[in-house]
Every structure is written in structure tokens, then in C-alpha cells.
PDB file of C-alpha atoms in Angstrom:
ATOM      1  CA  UNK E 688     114.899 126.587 108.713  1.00  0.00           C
ATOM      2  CA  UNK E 689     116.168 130.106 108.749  1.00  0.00           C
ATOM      3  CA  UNK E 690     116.338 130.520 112.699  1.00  0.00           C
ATOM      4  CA  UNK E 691     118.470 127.336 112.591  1.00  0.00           C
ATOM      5  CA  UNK E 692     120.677 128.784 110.129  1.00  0.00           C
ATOM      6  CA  UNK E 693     121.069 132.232 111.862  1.00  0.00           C
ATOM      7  CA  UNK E 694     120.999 130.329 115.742  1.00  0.00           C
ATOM      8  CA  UNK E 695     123.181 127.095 115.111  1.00  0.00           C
ATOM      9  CA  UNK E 696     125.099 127.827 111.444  1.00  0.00           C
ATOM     10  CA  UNK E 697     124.542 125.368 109.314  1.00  0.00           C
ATOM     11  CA  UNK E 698     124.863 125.455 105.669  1.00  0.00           C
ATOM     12  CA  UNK E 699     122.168 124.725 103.407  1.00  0.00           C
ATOM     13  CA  UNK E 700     122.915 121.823 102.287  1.00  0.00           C
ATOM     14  CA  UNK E 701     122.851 120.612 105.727  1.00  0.00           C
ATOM     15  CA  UNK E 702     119.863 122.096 106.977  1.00  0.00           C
ATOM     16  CA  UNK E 703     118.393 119.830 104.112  1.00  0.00           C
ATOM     17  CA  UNK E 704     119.853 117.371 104.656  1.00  0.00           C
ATOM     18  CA  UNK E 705     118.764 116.947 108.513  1.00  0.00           C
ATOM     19  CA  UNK E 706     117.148 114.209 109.959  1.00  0.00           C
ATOM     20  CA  UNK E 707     114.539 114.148 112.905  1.00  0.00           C
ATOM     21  CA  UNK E 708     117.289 111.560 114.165  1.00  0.00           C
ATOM     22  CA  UNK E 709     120.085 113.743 114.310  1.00  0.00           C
ATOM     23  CA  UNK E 710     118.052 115.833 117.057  1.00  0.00           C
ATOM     24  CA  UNK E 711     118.530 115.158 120.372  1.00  0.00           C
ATOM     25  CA  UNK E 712     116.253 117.229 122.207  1.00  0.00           C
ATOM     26  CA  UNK E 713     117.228 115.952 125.510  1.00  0.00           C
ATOM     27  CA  UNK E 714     120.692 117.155 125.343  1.00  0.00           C
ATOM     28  CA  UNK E 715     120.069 120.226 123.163  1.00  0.00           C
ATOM     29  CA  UNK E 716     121.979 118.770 120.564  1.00  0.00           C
ATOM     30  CA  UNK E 717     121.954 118.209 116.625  1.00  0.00           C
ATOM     31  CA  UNK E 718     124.668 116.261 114.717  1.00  0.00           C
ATOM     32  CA  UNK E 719     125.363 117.153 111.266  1.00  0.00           C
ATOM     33  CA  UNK E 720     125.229 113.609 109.628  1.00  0.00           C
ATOM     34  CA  UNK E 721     124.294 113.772 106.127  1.00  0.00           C
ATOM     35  CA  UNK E 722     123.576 117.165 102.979  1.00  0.00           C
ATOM     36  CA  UNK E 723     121.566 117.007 100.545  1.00  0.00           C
ATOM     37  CA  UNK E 724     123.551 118.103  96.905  1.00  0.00           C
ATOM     38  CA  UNK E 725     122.162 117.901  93.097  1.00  0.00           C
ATOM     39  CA  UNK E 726     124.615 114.771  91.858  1.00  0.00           C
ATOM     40  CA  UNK E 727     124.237 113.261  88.621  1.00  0.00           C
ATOM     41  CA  UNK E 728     120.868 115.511  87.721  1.00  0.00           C
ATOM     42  CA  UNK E 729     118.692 114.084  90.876  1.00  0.00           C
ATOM     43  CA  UNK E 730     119.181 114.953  94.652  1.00  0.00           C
ATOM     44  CA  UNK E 731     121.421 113.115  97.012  1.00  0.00           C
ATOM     45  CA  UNK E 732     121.715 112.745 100.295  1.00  0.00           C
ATOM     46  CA  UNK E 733     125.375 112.131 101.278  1.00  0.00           C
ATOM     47  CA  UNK E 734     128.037 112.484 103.813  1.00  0.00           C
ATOM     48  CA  UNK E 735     129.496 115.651 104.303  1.00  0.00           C
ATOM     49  CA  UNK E 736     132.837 116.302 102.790  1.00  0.00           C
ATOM     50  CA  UNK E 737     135.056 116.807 105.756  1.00  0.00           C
ATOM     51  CA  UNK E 738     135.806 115.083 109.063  1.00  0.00           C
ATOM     52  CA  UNK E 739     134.715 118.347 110.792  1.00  0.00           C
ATOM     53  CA  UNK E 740     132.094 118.945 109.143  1.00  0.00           C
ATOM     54  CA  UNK E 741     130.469 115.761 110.703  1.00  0.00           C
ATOM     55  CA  UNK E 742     129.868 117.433 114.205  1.00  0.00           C
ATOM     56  CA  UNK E 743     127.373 117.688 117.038  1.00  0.00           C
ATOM     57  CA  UNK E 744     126.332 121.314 117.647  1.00  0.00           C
ATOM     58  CA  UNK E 745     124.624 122.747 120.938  1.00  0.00           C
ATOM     59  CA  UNK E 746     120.988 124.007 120.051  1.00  0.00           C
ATOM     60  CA  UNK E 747     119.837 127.095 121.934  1.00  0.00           C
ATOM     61  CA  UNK E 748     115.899 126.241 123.802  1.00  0.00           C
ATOM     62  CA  UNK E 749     114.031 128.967 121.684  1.00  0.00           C
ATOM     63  CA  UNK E 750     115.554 126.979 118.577  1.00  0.00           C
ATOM     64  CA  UNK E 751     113.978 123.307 119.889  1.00  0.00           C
ATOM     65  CA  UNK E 752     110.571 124.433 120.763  1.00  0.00           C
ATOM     66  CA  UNK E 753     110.868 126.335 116.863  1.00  0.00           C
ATOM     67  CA  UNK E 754     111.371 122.161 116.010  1.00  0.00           C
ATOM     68  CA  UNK E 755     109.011 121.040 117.924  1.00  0.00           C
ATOM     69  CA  UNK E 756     106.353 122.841 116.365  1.00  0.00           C
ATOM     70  CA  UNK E 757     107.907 122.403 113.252  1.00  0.00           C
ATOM     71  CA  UNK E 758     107.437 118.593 113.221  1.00  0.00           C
ATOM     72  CA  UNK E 759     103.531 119.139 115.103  1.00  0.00           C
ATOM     73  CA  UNK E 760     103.046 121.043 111.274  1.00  0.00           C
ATOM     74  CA  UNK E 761     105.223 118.323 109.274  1.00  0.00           C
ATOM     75  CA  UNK E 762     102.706 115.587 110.771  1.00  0.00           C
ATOM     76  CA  UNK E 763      99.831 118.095 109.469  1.00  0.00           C
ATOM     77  CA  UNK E 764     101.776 117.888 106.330  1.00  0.00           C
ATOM     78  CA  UNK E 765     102.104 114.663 106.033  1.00  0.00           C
ATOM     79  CA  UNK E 766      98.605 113.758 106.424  1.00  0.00           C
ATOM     80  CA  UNK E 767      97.326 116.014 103.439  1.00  0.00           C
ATOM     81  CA  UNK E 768     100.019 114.577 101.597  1.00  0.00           C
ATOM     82  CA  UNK E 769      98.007 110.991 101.933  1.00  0.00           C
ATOM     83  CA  UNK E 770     100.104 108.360 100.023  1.00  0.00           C
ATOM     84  CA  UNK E 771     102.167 110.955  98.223  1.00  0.00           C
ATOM     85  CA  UNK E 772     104.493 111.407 101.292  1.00  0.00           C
ATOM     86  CA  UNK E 773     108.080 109.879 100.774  1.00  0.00           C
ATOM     87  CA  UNK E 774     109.267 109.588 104.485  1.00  0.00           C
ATOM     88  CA  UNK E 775     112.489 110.332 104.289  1.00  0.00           C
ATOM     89  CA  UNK E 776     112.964 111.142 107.868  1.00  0.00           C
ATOM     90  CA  UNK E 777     113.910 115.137 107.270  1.00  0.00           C
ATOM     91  CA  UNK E 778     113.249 117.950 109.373  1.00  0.00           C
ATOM     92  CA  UNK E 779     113.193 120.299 106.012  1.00  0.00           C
ATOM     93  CA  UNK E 780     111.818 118.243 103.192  1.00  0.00           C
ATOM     94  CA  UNK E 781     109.723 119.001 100.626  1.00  0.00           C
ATOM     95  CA  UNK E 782     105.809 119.031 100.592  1.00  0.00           C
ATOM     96  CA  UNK E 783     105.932 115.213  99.889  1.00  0.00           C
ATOM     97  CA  UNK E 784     108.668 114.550 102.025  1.00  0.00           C
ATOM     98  CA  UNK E 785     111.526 114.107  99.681  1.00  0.00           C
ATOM     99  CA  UNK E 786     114.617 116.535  99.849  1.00  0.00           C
ATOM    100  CA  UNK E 787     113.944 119.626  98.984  1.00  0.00           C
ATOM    101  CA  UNK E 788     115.639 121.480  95.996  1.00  0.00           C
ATOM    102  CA  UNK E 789     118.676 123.788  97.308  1.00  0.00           C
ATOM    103  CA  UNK E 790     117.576 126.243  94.033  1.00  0.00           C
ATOM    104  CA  UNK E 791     113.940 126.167  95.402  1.00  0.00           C
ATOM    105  CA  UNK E 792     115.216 127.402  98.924  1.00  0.00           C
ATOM    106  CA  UNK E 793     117.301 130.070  97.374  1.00  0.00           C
ATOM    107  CA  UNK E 794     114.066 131.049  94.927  1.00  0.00           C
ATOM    108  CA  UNK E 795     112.388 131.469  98.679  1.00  0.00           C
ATOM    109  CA  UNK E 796     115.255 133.105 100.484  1.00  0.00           C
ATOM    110  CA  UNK E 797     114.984 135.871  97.442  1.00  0.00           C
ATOM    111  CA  UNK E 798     111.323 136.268  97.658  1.00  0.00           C
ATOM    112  CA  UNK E 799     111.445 136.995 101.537  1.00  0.00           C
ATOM    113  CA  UNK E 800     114.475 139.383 101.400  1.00  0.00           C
ATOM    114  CA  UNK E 801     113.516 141.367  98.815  1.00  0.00           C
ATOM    115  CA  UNK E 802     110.044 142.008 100.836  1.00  0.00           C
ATOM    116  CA  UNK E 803     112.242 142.905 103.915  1.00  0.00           C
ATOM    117  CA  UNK E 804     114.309 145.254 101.822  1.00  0.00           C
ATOM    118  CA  UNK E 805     117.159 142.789 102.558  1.00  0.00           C
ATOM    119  CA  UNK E 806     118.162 142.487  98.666  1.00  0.00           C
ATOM    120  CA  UNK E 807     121.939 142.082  99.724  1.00  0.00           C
ATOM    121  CA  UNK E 808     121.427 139.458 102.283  1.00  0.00           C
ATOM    122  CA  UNK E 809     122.386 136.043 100.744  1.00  0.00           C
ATOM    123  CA  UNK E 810     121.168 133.002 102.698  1.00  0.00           C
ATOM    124  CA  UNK E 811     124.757 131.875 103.540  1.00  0.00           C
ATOM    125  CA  UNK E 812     125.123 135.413 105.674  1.00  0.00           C
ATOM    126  CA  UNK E 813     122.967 133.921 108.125  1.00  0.00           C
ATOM    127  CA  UNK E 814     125.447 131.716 109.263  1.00  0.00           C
ATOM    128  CA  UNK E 815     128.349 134.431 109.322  1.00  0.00           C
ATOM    129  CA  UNK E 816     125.660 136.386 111.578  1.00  0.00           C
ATOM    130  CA  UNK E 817     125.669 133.221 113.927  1.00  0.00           C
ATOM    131  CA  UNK E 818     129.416 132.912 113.800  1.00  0.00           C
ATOM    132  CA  UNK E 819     129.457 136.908 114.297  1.00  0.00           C
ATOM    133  CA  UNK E 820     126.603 136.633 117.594  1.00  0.00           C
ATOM    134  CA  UNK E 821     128.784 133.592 118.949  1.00  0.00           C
ATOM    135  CA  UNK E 822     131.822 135.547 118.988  1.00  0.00           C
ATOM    136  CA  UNK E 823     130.337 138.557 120.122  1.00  0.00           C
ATOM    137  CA  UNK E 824     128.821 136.627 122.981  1.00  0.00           C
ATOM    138  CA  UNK E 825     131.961 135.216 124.485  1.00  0.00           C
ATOM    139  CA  UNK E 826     132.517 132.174 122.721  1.00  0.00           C
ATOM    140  CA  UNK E 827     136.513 131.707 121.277  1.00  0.00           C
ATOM    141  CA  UNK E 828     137.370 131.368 117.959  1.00  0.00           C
ATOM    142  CA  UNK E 829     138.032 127.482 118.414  1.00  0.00           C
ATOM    143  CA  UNK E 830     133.999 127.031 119.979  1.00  0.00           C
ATOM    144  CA  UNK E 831     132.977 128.949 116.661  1.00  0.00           C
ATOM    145  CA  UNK E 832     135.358 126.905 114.731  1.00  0.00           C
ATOM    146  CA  UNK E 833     133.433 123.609 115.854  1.00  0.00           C
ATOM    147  CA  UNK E 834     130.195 125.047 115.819  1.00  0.00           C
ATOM    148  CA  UNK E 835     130.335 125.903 111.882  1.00  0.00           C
ATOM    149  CA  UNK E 836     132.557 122.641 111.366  1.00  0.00           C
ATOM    150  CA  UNK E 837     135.557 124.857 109.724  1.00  0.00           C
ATOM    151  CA  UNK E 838     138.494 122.730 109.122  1.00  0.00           C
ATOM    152  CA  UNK E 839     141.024 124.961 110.827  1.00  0.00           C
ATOM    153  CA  UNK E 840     141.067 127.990 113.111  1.00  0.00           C
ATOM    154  CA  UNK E 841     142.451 130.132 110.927  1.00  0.00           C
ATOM    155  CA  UNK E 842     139.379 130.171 108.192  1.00  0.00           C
ATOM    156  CA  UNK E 843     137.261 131.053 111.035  1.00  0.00           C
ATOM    157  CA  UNK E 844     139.500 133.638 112.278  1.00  0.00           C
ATOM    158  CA  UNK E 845     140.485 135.537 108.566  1.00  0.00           C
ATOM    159  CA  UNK E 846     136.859 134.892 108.346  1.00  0.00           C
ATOM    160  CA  UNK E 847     135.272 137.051 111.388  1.00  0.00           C
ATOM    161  CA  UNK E 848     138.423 138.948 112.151  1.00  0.00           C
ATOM    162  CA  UNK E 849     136.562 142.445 111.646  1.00  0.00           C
ATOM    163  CA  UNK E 850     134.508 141.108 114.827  1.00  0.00           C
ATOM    164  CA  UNK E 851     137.532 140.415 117.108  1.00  0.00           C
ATOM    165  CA  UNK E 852     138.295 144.263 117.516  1.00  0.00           C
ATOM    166  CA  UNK E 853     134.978 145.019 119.200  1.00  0.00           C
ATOM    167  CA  UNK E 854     135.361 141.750 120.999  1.00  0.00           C
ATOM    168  CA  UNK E 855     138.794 142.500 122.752  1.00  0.00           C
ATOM    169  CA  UNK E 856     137.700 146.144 123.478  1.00  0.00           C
ATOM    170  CA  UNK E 857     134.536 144.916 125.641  1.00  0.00           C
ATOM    171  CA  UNK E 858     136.761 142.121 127.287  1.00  0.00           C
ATOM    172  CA  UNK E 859     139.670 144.676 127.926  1.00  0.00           C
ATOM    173  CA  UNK E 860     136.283 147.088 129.450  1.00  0.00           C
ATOM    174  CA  UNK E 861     134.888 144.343 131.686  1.00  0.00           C
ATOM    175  CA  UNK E 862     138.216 143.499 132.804  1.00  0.00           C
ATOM    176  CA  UNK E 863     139.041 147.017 133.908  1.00  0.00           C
ATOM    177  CA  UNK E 864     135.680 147.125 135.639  1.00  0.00           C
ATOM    178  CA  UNK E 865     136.715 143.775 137.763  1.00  0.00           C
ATOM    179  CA  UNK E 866     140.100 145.625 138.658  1.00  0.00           C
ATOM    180  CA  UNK E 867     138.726 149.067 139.372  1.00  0.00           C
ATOM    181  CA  UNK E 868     135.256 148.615 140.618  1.00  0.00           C
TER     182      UNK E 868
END
């Protein structure tokens, strides 16, 4: 869950809420369909809020073969589960298969940051860091815009703009080394 966070940027409630069938692993592809959110005391799974935020995202190789061992454990799961298992259909559900509890993930998240020494790093900064890598690595502002479903360029430029610097520097670099040899 947190590799797909930090490698494709999706926010927790999506990473809950997706489905085995919102993975395409032939065309390196997931589509953000559906988030899981507490509603009316119990656990939902619903559409996400914005027209953007519905997207298909490019999944990096190392990330699939993650899933694919992933679901080889989930079927593991599921049989020591026995009739308790609720298939839902999730790539990140519970130990029964329902949708797993946003607070329970963040009760996690805590527990393996503070043995890193990571005490500051809130779960949500992974997907900044995959914005951050993205940008770093070439992509424009508009590809990262997509990729974390913001609703308009600008949020995803005030957002990273301490990144851009650095960016335009190595472009302005690699451009001089074209022109100059």
C-alpha cells in the first residue's frame, strides 16, 4: 500500500478503496474508481468527489509485480479467513476482506514511522514525495496534475513550487550541455 502511495500518489482513501478491477496489468494502468470514507458511523465505498479525481494513472513495473504478490498473499489470506471473508473485490481490505478502517491505517503508518525515526512523516507526504520524484524526473506540472487528480494546475504548482527551482536549473544545465558539448 505504501509503495503505491509513494510510486503512483494516491490518497488514502483511494488506496482503500481500490479494486483488483481497476488494475490493468496489461497496460500498466490503475483507474481511481471508487474511496472508501467513514459516512453515517460505518464505512462506505463511494465515488470520488471530483471529475478529476476519477482518473487512470500509469503504474511503474516494480509497483505491479509489488501487486502481484500482493494478491498471491490476499488468496493466502483469504483462505485462513474460511467463511469469514467478505469479498469485496479490494486490493487493500481488511483481514476479512471488508474495507479497511482509514484510522487503523493511520494507527499503522504511526507505528512504522516512529520505528524509522520518521515521527514527522504523515502518510499523505508520500504522495507529495511522488508528485516531488515526478517532477524531478521530467514530467510537467500538467502530467503531475493528472497523475494526483488535482482539479487545476495551479494547486499542483503553489503546491510543489519549491521543486521547480532545482528543476529549471538541471533543464537550463542539460540544455547548455546539448549547445556546448
Amino acid at each position: 500500500m505504501y509503495v503505491c502511495a509513494l510510486t503512483v500518489g494516491l490518497r488514502r482513501g483511494e488506496l482503500l478503496g481500490l479494486a483488483w478491477s481497476d488494475i490493468d496489468f496489461d497496460a500498466s494502468t490503475l483507474t481511481v474508481r471508487q474511496t472508501v470514507q467513514r459516512a453515517e458511523g460505518r464505512l462506505q465505498l463511494v465515488a470520488p468527489k471530483t471529475e478529476r479525481s476519477r482518473r487512470t494513472v500509469p503504474v511503474p513495473a516494480q509497483t505491479l509485480a509489488l501487486f502481484r504478490a500482493h494478491r498471491r498473499q490476499q488468496a493466502a489470506d483469504r483462505l485462513a479467513a474460511g467463511e469469514r471473508w467478505q469479498d469485496h473485490g479490494l486490493v487493500f481490505p481488511s483481514k476479512v476482506g471488508t474495507p479497511m478502517d482509514p484510522d487503523h491505517i493511520d494507527r499503522t503508518w504511526h507505528k512504522i514511522r516512529a520505528a524509522a525515526g520518521l515521527d514527522w512523516l504523515r502518510l499523505h507526504d508520500l504522495r507529495h514525495a511522488c508528485a516531488t520524484f515526478l517532477l524531478v524526473s521530467g514530467a510537467s506540472p500538467r502530467t503531475v496534475m493528472k497523475v494526483l487528480g488535482h482539479s487545476q494546475i495551479g494547486l499542483t504548482m503553489n503546491t510543489y513550487a519549491h521543486v521547480l527551482p532545482e528543476i529549471e536549473r538541471a533543464a537550463v544545465d542539460e540544455a547548455a550541455k546539448h549547445l556546448f558539448g
